[in-house]
XYZ file of C-alpha atoms in Angstrom:
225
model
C -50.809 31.100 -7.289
C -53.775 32.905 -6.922
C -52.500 35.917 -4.208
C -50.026 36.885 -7.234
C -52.515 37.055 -10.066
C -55.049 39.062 -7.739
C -52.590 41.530 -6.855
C -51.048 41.630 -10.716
C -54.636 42.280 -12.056
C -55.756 44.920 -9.563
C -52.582 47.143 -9.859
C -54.097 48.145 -13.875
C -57.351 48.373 -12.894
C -56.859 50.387 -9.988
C -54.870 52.688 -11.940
C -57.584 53.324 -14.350
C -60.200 53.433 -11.702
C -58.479 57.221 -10.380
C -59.442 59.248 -13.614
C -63.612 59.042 -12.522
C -63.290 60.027 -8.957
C -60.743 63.207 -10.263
C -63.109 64.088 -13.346
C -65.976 64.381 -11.270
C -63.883 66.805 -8.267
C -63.557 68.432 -11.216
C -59.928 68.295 -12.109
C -59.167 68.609 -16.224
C -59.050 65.415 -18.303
C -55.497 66.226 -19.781
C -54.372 66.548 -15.524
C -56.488 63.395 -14.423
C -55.691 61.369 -17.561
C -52.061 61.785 -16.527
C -52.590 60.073 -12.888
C -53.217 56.504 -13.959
C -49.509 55.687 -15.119
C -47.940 57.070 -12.158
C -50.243 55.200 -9.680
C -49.089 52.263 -11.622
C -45.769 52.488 -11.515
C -45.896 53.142 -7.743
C -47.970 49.592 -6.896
C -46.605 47.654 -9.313
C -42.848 48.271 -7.475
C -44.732 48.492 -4.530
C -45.926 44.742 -5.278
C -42.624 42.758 -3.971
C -42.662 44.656 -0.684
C -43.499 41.239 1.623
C -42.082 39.084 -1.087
C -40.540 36.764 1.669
C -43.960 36.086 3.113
C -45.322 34.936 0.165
C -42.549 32.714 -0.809
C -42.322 31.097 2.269
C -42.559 27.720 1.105
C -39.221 28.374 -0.940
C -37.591 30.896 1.193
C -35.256 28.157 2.805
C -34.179 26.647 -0.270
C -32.022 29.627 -0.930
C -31.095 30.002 2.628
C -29.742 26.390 2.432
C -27.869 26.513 -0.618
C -26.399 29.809 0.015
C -27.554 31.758 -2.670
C -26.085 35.408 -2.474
C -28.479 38.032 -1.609
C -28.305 40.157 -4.234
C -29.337 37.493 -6.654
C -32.295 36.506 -4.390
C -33.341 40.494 -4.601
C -32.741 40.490 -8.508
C -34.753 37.041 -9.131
C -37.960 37.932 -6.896
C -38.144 41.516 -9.124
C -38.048 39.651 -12.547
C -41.582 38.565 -12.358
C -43.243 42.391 -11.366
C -40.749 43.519 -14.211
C -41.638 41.133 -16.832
C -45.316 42.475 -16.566
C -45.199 46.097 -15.094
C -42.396 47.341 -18.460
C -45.434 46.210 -20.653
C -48.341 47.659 -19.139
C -46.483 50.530 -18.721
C -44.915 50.634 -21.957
C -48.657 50.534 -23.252
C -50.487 52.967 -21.139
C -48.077 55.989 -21.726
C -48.829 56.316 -25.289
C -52.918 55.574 -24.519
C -52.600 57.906 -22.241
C -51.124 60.711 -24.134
C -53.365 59.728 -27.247
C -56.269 60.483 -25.097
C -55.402 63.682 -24.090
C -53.453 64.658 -27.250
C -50.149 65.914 -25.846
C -47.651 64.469 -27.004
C -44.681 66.467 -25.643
C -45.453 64.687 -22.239
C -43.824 61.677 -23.372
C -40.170 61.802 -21.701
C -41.516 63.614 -18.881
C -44.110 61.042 -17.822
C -42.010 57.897 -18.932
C -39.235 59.226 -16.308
C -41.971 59.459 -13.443
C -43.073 56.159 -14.698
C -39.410 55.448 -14.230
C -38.767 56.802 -11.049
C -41.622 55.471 -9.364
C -41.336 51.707 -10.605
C -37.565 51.752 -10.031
C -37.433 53.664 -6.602
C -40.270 51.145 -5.049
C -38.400 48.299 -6.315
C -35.406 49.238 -4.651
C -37.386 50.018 -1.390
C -39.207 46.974 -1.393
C -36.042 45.134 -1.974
C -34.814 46.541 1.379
C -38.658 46.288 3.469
C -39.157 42.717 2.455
C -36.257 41.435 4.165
C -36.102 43.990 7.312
C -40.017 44.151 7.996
C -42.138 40.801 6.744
C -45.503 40.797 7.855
C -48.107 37.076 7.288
C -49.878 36.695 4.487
C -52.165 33.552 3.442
C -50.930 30.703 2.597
C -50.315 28.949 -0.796
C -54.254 27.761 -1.465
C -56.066 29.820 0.577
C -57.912 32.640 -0.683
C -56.418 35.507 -1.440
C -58.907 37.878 0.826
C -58.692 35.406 3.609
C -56.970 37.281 6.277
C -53.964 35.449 8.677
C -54.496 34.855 12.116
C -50.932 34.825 12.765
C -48.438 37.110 14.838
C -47.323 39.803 11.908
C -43.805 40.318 13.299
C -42.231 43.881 12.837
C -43.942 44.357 9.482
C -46.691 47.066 10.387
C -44.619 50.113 9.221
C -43.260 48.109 6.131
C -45.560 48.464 3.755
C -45.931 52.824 4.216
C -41.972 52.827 3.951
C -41.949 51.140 0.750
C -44.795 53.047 -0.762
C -44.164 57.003 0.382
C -40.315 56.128 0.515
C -41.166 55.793 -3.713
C -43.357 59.082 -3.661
C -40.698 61.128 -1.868
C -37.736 60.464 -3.845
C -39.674 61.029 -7.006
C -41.215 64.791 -5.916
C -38.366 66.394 -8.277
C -39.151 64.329 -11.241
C -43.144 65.090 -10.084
C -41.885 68.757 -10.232
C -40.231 68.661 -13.310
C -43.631 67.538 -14.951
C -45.356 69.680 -13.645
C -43.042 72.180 -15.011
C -43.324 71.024 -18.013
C -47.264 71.153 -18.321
C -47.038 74.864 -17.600
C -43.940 76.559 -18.852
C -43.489 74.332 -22.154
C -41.528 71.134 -23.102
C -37.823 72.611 -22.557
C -38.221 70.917 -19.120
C -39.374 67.668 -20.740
C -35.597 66.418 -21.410
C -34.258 67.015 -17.895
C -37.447 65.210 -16.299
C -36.950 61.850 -18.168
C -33.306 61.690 -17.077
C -33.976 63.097 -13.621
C -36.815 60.323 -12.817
C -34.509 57.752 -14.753
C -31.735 58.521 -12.556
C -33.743 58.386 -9.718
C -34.902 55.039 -10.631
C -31.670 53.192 -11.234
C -29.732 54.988 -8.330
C -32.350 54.375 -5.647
C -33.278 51.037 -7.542
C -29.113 50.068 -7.094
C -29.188 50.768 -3.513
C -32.154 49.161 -2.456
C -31.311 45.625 -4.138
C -27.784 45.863 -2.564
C -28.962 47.111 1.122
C -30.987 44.332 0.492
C -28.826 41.319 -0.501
C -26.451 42.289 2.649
C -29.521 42.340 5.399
C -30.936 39.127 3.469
C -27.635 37.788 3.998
C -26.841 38.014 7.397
C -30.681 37.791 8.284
C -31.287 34.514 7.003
C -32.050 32.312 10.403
C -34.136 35.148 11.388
C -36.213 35.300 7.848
C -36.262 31.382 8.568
C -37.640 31.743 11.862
C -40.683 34.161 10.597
C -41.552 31.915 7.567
C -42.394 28.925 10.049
C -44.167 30.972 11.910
C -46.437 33.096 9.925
């Protein structure tokens, strides 16, 4: 399906793409190399936030067979997982390799951590309460629906500053560590880990209950839009 592989592709490239506009404000190369992973992160749990829409086709195969809704959360993540952990896992060593600082490790694997996890969990929850049309299976993937959008205009925001707010200790914590030394480097890893799982937990199971008792209306917007 080409919407998924547009939207898997841009989320790295993107990423990358925030280091020139920073260098040439101005800002260091050890503070702007530092930007890309966390931007990452963000989108790529940011990704599944109108998951429903897309899989609208399939949607009423799990309504129909009664598949719980915590396992419908869990089994629309696996995908974004499968290929955010990698990237990830590859562009926090390239990035610290680049600007030689190595003692930014923990810290910037637990925003990494935070971020990804937190906007998961959010997305689990905005994807069932606020879907919004998308183009269908074969159309382009920048052709734009001319169909009623539901309730889903404030979805998308939720899901992505919902993330960013829940992850400003861990974003403090770094900091922290870039300017008092790497004593702080321990407690922001488990801080943005903890985040991460905890908001991560919440958001599949808000979202298995809602997806549960919302199925005829999830129904109703997939024939529609």
């Amino acid at each position: 399906d080409r919407r998924y592989s547009l939207n898997l592709i841009v989320v790295p490239v993107a990423g990358a793409l925030t280091v020139l506009p920073l260098l040439v404000a101005g800002v260091p190369l050890e503070i702007a190399a530092l930007v890309p992973v966390p931007v990452m992160a963000l989108f790529f749990g940011w990704l599944p936030h109108n998951d429903v829409a897309y899989d609208s086709t399939a949607l009423w195969t799990h309504v129909a067979s009664g598949v719980r809704g915590i396992p419908d959360r869990l089994g629309r993540l696996v995908p974004v997982v499968l290929v955010a952990v990698p990237v990830l896992a590859i562009a926090v060593p390239l990035t610290l390799l680049w600007i030689d600082d190595w003692r930014l490790l923990l810290p910037l694997t637990g925003l990494g951590a935070s971020l990804l996890l937190s906007a998961l969990g959010f997305s689990s929850i905005v994807s069932v309460i606020a879907p919004y049309a998308v183009s269908r299976p074969g159309d382009s993937p920048f052709q734009q629906p001319q169909r009623p959008t539901s309730r889903g205009a404030y979805g998308p925001a939720a899901a992505f500053l919902g993330a960013i707010v829940v992850s400003v200790p861990t974003i403090w914590l770094l900091v922290l560590t870039m300017l008092e030394g790497s004593q702080f480097a321990p407690a922001t890893f488990w801080a943005g880990l903890a985040t991460g799982i905890a908001v991560f937990v919440i958001g599949v199971g808000v979202g298995g209950r809602i997806f549960e008792h919302e199925g005829e209306r999830l129904m109703e917007f997939v024939e529609t839009a």
